[in-house]
mmCIF file of C-alpha atoms in Angstrom:
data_model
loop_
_atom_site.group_PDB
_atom_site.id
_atom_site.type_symbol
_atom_site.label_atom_id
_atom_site.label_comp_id
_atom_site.label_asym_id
_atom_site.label_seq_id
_atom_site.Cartn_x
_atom_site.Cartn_y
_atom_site.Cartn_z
ATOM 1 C CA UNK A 1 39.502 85.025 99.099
ATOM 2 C CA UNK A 2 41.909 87.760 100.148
ATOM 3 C CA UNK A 3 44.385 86.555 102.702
ATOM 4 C CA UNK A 4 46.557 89.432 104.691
ATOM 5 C CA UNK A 5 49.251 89.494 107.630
ATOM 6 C CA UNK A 6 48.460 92.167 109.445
ATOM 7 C CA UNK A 7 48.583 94.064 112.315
ATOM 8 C CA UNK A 8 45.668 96.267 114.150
ATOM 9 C CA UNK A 9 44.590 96.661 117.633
ATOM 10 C CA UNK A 10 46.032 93.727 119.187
ATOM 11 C CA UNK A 11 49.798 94.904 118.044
ATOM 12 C CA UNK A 12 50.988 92.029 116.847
ATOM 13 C CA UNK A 13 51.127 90.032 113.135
ATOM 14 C CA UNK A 14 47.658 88.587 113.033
ATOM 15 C CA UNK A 15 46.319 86.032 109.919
ATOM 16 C CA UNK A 16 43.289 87.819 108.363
ATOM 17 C CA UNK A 17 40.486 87.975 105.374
ATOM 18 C CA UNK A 18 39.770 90.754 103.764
ATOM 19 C CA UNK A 19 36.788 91.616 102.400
ATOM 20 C CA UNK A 20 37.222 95.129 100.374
ATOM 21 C CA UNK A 21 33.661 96.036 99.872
ATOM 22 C CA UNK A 22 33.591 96.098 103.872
ATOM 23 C CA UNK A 23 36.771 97.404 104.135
ATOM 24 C CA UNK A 24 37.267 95.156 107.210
ATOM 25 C CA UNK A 25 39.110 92.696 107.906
ATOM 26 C CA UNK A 26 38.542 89.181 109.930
ATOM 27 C CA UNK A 27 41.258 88.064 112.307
ATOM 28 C CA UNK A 28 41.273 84.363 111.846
ATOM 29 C CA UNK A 29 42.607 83.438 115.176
ATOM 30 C CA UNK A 30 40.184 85.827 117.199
ATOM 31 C CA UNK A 31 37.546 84.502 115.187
ATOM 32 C CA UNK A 32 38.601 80.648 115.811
ATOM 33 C CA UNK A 33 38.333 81.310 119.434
ATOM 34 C CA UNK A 34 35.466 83.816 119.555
ATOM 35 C CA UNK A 35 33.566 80.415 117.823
ATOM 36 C CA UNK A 36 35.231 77.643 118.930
ATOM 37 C CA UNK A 37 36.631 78.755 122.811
ATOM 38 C CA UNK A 38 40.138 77.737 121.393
ATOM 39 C CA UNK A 39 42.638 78.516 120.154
ATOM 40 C CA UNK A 40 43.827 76.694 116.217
ATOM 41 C CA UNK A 41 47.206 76.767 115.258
ATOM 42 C CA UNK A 42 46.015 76.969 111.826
ATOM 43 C CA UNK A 43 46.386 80.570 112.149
ATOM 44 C CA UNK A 44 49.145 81.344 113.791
ATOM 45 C CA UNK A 45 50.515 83.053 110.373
ATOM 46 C CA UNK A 46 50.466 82.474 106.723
ATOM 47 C CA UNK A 47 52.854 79.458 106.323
ATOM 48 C CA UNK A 48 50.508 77.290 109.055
ATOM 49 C CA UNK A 49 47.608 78.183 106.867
ATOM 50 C CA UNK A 50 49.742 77.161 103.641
ATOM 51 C CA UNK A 51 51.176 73.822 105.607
ATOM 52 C CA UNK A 52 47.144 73.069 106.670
ATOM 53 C CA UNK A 53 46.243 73.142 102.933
ATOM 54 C CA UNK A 54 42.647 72.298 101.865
ATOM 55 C CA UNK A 55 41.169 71.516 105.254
ATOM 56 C CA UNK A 56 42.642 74.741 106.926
ATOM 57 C CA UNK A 57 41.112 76.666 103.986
ATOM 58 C CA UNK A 58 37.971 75.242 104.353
ATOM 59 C CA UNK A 59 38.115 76.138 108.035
ATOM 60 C CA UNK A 60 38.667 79.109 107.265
ATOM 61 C CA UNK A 61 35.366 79.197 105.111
ATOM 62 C CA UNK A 62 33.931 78.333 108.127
ATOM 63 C CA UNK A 63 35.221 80.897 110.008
ATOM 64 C CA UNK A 64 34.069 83.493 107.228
ATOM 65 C CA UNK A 65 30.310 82.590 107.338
ATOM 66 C CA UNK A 66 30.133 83.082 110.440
ATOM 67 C CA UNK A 67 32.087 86.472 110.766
ATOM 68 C CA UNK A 68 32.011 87.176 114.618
ATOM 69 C CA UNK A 69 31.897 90.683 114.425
ATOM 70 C CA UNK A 70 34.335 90.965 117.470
ATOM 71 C CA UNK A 71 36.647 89.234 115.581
ATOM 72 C CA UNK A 72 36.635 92.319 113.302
ATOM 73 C CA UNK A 73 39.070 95.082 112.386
ATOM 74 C CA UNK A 74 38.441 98.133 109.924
ATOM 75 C CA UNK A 75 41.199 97.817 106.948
ATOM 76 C CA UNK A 76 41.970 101.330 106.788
ATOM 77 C CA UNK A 77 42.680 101.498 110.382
ATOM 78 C CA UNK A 78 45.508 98.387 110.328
ATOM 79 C CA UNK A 79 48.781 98.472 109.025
ATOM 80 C CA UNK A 80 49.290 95.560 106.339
ATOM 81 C CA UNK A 81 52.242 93.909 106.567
ATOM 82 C CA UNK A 82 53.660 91.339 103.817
ATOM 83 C CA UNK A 83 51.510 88.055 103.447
ATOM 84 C CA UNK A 84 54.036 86.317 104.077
ATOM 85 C CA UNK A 85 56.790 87.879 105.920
ATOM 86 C CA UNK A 86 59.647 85.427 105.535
ATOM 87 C CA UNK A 87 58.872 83.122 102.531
ATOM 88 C CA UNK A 88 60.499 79.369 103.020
ATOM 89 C CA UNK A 89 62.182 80.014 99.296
ATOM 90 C CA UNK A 90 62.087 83.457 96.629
ATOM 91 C CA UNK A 91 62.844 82.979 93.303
ATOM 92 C CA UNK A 92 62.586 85.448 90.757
ATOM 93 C CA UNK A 93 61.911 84.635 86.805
ATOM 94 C CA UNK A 94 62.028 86.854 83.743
ATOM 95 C CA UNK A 95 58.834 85.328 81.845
ATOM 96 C CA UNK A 96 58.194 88.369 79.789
ATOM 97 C CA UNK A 97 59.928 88.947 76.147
ATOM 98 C CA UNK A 98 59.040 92.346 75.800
ATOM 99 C CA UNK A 99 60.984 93.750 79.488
ATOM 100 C CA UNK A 100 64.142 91.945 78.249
ATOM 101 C CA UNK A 101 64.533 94.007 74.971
ATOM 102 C CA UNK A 102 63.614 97.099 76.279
ATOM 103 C CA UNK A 103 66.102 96.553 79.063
ATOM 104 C CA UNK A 104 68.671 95.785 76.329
ATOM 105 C CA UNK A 105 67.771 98.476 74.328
ATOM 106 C CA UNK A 106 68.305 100.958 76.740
ATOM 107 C CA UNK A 107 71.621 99.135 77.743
ATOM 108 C CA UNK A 108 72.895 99.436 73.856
ATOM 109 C CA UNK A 109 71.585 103.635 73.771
ATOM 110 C CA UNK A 110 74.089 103.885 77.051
ATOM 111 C CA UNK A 111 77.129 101.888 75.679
ATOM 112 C CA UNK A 112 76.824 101.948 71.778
ATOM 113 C CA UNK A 113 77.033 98.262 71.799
ATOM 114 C CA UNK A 114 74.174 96.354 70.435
ATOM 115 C CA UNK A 115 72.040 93.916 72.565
ATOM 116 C CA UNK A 116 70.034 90.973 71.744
ATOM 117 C CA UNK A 117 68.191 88.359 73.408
ATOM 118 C CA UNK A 118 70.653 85.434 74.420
ATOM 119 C CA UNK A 119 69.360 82.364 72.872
ATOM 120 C CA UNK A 120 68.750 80.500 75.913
ATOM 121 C CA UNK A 121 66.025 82.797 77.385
ATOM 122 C CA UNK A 122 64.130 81.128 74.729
ATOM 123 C CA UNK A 123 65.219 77.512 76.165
ATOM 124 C CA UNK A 124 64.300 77.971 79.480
ATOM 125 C CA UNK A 125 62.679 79.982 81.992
ATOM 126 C CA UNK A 126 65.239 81.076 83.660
ATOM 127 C CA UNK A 127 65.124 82.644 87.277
ATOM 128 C CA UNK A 128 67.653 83.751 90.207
ATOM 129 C CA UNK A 129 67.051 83.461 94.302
ATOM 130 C CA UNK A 130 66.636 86.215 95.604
ATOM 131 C CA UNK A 131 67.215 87.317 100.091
ATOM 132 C CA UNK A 132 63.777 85.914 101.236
ATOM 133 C CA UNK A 133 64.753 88.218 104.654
ATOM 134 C CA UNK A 134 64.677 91.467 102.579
ATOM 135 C CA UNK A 135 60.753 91.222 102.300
ATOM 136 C CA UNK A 136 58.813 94.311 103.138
ATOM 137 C CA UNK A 137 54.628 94.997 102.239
ATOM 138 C CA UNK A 138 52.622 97.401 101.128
ATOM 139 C CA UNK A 139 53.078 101.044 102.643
ATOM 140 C CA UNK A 140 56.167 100.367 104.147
ATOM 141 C CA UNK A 141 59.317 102.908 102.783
ATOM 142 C CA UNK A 142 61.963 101.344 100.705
ATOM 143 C CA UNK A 143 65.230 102.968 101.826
ATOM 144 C CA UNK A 144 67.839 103.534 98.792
ATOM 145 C CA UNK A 145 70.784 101.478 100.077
ATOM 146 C CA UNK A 146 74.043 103.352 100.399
ATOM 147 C CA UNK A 147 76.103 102.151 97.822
ATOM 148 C CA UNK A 148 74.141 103.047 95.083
ATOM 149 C CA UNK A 149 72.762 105.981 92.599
ATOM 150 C CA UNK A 150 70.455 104.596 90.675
ATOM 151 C CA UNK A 151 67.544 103.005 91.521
ATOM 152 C CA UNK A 152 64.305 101.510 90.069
ATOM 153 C CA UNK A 153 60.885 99.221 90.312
ATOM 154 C CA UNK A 154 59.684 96.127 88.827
ATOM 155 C CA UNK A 155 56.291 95.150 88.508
ATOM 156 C CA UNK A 156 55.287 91.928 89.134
ATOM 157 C CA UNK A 157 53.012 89.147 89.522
ATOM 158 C CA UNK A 158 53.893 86.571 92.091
ATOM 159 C CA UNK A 159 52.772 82.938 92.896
ATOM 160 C CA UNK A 160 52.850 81.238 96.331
ATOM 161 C CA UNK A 161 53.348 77.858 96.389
ATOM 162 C CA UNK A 162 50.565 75.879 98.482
ATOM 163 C CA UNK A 163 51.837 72.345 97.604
ATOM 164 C CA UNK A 164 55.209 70.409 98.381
ATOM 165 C CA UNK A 165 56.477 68.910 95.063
ATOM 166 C CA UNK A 166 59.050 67.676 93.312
ATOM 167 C CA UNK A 167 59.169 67.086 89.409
ATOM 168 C CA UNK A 168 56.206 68.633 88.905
ATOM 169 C CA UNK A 169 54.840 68.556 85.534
ATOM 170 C CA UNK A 170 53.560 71.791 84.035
ATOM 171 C CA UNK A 171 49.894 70.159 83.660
ATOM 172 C CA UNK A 172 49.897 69.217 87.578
ATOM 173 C CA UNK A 173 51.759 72.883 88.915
ATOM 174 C CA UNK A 174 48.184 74.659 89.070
ATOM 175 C CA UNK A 175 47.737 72.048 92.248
ATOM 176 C CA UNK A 176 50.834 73.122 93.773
ATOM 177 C CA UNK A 177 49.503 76.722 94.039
ATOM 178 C CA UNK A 178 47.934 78.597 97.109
ATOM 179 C CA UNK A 179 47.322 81.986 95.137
ATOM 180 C CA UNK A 180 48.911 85.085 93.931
ATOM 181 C CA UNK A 181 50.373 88.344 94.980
ATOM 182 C CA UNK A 182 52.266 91.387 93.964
ATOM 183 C CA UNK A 183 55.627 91.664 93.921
ATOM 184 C CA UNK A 184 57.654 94.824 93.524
ATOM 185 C CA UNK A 185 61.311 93.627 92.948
ATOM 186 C CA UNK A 186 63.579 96.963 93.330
ATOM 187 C CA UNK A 187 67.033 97.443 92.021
ATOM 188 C CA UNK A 188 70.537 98.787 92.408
ATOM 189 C CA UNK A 189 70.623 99.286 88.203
ATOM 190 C CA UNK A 190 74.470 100.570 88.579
ATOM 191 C CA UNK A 191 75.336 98.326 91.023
ATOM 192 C CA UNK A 192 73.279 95.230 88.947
ATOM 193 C CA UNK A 193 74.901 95.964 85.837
ATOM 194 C CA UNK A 194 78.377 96.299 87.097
ATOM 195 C CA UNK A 195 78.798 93.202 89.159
ATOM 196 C CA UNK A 196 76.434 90.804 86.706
ATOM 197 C CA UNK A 197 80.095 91.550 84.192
ATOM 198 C CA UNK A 198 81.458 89.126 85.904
ATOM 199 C CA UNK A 199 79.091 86.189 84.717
ATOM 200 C CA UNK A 200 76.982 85.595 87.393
ATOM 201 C CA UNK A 201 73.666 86.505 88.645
ATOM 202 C CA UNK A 202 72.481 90.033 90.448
ATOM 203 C CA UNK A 203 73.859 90.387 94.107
ATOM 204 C CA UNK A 204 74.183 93.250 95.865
ATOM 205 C CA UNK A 205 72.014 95.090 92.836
ATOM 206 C CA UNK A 206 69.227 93.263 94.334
ATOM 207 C CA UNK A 207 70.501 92.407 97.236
ATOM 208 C CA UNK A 208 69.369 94.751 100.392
ATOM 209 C CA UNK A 209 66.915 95.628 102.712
ATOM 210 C CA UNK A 210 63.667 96.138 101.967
ATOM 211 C CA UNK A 211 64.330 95.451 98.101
ATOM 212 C CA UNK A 212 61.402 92.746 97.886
ATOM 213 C CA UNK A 213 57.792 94.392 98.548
ATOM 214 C CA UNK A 214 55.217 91.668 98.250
ATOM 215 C CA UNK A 215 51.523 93.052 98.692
ATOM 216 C CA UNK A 216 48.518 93.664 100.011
ATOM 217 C CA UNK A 217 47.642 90.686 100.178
ATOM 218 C CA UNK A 218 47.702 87.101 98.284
ATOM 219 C CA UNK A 219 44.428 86.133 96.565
ATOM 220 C CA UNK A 220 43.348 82.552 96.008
ATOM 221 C CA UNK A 221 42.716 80.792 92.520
ATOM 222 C CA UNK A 222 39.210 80.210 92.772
ATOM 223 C CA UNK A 223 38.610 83.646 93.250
ATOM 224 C CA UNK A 224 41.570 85.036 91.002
ATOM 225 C CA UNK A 225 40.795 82.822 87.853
ATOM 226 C CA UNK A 226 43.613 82.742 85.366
ATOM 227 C CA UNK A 227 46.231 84.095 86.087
ATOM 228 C CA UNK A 228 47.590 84.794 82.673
ATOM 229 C CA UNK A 229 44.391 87.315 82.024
ATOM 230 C CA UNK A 230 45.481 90.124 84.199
ATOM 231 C CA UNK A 231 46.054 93.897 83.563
ATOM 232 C CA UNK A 232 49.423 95.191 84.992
ATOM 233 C CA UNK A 233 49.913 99.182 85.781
ATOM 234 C CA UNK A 234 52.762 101.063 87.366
ATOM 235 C CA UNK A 235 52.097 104.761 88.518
ATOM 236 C CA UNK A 236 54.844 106.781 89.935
ATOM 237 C CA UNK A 237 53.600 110.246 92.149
ATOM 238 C CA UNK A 238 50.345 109.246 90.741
ATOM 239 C CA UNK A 239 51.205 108.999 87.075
ATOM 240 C CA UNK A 240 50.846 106.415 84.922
ATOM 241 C CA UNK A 241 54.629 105.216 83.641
ATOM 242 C CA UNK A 242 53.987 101.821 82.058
ATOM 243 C CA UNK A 243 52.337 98.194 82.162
ATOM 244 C CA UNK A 244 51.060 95.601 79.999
ATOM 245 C CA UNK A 245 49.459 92.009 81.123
ATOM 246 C CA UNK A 246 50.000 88.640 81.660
ATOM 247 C CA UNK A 247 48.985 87.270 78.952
ATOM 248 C CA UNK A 248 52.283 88.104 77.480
ATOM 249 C CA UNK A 249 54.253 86.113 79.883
ATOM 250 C CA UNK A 250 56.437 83.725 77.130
ATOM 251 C CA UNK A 251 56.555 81.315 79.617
ATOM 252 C CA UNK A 252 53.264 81.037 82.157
ATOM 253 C CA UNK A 253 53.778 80.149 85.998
ATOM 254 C CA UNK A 254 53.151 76.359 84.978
ATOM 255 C CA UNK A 255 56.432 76.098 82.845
ATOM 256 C CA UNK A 256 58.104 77.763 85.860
ATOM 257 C CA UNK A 257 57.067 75.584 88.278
ATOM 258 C CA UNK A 258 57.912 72.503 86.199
ATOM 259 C CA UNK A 259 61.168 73.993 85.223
ATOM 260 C CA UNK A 260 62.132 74.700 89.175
ATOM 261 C CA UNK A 261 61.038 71.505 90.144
ATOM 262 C CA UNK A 262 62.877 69.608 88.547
ATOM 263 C CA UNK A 263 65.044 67.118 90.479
ATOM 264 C CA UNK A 264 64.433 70.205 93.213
ATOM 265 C CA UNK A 265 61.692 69.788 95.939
ATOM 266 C CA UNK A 266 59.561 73.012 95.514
ATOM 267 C CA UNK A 267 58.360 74.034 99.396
ATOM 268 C CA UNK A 268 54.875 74.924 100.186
ATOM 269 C CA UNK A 269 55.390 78.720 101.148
ATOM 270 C CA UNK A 270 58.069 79.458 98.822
ATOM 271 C CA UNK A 271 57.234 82.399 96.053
ATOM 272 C CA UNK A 272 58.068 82.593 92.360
ATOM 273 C CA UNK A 273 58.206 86.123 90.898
ATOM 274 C CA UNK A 274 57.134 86.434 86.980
ATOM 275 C CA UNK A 275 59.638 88.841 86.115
ATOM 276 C CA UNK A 276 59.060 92.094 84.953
ATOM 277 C CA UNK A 277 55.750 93.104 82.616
ATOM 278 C CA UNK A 278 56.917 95.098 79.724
ATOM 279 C CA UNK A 279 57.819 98.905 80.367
ATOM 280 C CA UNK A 280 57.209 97.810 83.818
ATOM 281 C CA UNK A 281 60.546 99.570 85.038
ATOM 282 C CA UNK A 282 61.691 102.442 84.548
ATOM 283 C CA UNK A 283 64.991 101.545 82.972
ATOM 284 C CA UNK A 284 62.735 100.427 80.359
ATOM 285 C CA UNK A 285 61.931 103.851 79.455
ATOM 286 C CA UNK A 286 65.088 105.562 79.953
ATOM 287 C CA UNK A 287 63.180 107.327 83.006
ATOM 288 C CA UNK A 288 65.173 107.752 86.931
ATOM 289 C CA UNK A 289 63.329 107.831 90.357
ATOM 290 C CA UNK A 290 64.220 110.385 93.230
ATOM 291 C CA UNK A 291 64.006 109.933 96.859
ATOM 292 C CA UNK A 292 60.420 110.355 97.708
ATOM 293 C CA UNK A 293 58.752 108.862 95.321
ATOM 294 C CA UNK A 294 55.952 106.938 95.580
ATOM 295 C CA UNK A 295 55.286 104.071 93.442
ATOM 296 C CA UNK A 296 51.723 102.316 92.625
ATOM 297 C CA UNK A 297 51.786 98.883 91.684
ATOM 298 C CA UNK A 298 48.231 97.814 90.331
ATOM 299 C CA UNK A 299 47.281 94.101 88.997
ATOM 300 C CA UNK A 300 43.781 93.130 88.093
ATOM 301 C CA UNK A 301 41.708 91.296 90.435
ATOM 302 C CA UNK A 302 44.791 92.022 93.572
ATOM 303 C CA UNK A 303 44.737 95.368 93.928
ATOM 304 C CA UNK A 304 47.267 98.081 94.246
ATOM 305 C CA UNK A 305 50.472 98.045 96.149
ATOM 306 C CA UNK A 306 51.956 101.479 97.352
ATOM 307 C CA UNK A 307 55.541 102.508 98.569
ATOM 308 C CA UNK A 308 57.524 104.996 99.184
ATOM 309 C CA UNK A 309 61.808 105.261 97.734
ATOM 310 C CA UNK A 310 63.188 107.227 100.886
ATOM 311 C CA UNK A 311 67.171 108.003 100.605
ATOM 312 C CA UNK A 312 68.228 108.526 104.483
#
């Protein structure tokens, strides 16, 4: 199933299913009490539903055959807001081989330097943590933080974790996962590349508000299926600019997990980002973005997440 944070008539975030071909949308607490005459706390927001694992999903499943139509609101007349709004944890990985050359490729064109792939991307999956309060969804604008002049988009696949763990192994992690989403991870490329010099990880280059987009919604395994058999797409103003699929993650969500988890407990409402699909940024392809821009993040199965790049 599709599972949104929303907001429509009643003005406030509201927990819903979405069901595309309908283009309506089922607010889960509305439709608890419409049913039941009561409220459930189950659906107070995303992070109840992922703390009520399987028997708030099945309640929900419940809630969904029934479909009370005045529980009901049309999707294109809400305004979707980011599944999860403030994720417990956000880490972000760089699983794909082919985004890390280009990126270095494009770094040696610009200093004359050649680049290659440090050894131990290929002994670990590594990832950073990224400001879990910088979240935004789909439609909302991205505003081009002050201090830089040069900014791009990453396309994405996210997981959301559904399970508490810790030391989970990578044959186990499917069961630690409550679905997927998109994730467009924006950067501050001037500001990234100058600061990482000193050895550490991206700050302020990924570091401000609005940066994270995570959208429309998350969709659950049994209805996603693998989730290493999924076409990627980036349009920018409606033009195609790059993608791939991931299939061509080197390391799949499962190695993540396990490699997080390790002597770490991994939260139940935390999200892992995949990294970038190749030529899924524009640094990739040597190509800039302007203020008012508006870019189109498409995965298989999801569906598309929109935003506008607004410089005040």
């Amino acid at each position: 199933m599709k599972l949104a944070t929303f907001i429509g008539y009643r003005k406030r975030p509201r927990l819903g299913v979405v069901d595309v071909e309908q283009r309506a949308v089922l607010d889960l607490a509305a439709a608890a009490e419409a049913i039941h005459k009561r409220p459930d706390p189950t659906f107070v927001d995303m992070l109840s539903l992922i703390d009520a694992a399987g028997p708030g999903l099945a309640r929900v499943d419940d809630l969904v055959r029934e479909w009370p139509s005045e529980a009901v609101d049309d999707l294109d007349g809400v305004k979707l807001l980011a599944p999860i709004p403030i994720p417990r944890q956000l880490r972000d990985g760089m699983a794909f081989e082919e985004h890390v050359r280009n990126s270095r490729n494009q770094v040696a064109l610009r200093t004359g330097r050649p680049q290659k792939v440090p050894e131990v991307w290929y002994e670990h999956p590594v990832y950073y943590k990224c400001n879990r309060f910088n979240v935004v969804g789909h439609e909302a604008d991205v505003i081009w933080p002050a201090f830089s002049e040069w900014m791009d988009y990453e396309l994405e696949l996210a997981c959301v974790i559904g399970r508490t763990g810790k030391d989970v192994s990578a044959e186990n992690a499917p069961a630690h996962v409550f679905g997927f989403t998109i994730y467009n991870d924006f950067s501050a490329r001037d500001v990234q590349f100058d600061e990482m010099r000193a050895g550490l990880g991206p700050a302020k280059g990924k570091d401000f508000d609005t940066g994270n987009v995570f959208g429309p919604w998350i969709v659950t395994p049994d209805e996603l299926g693998d989730p290493h058999d999924l076409a990627m797409e980036v349009r920018v103003n409606g033009e195609r600019w790059g993608g791939g699929h991931s299939r061509d993650m080197h390391y799949t969500f499962w190695d993540i997990i396990a490699y997080v988890s390790r002597s770490e407990t991994l939260y139940a409402g935390e999200i892992i980002g995949s990294g970038t699909v190749g030529t899924g940024s524009a640094h990739e392809l040597g190509r800039t973005l302007s203020s008012g821009d508006v870019i189109e993040l498409e995965i298989e199965k999801i569906g598309v997440l929109r935003n506008r790049l607004i410089r005040p």
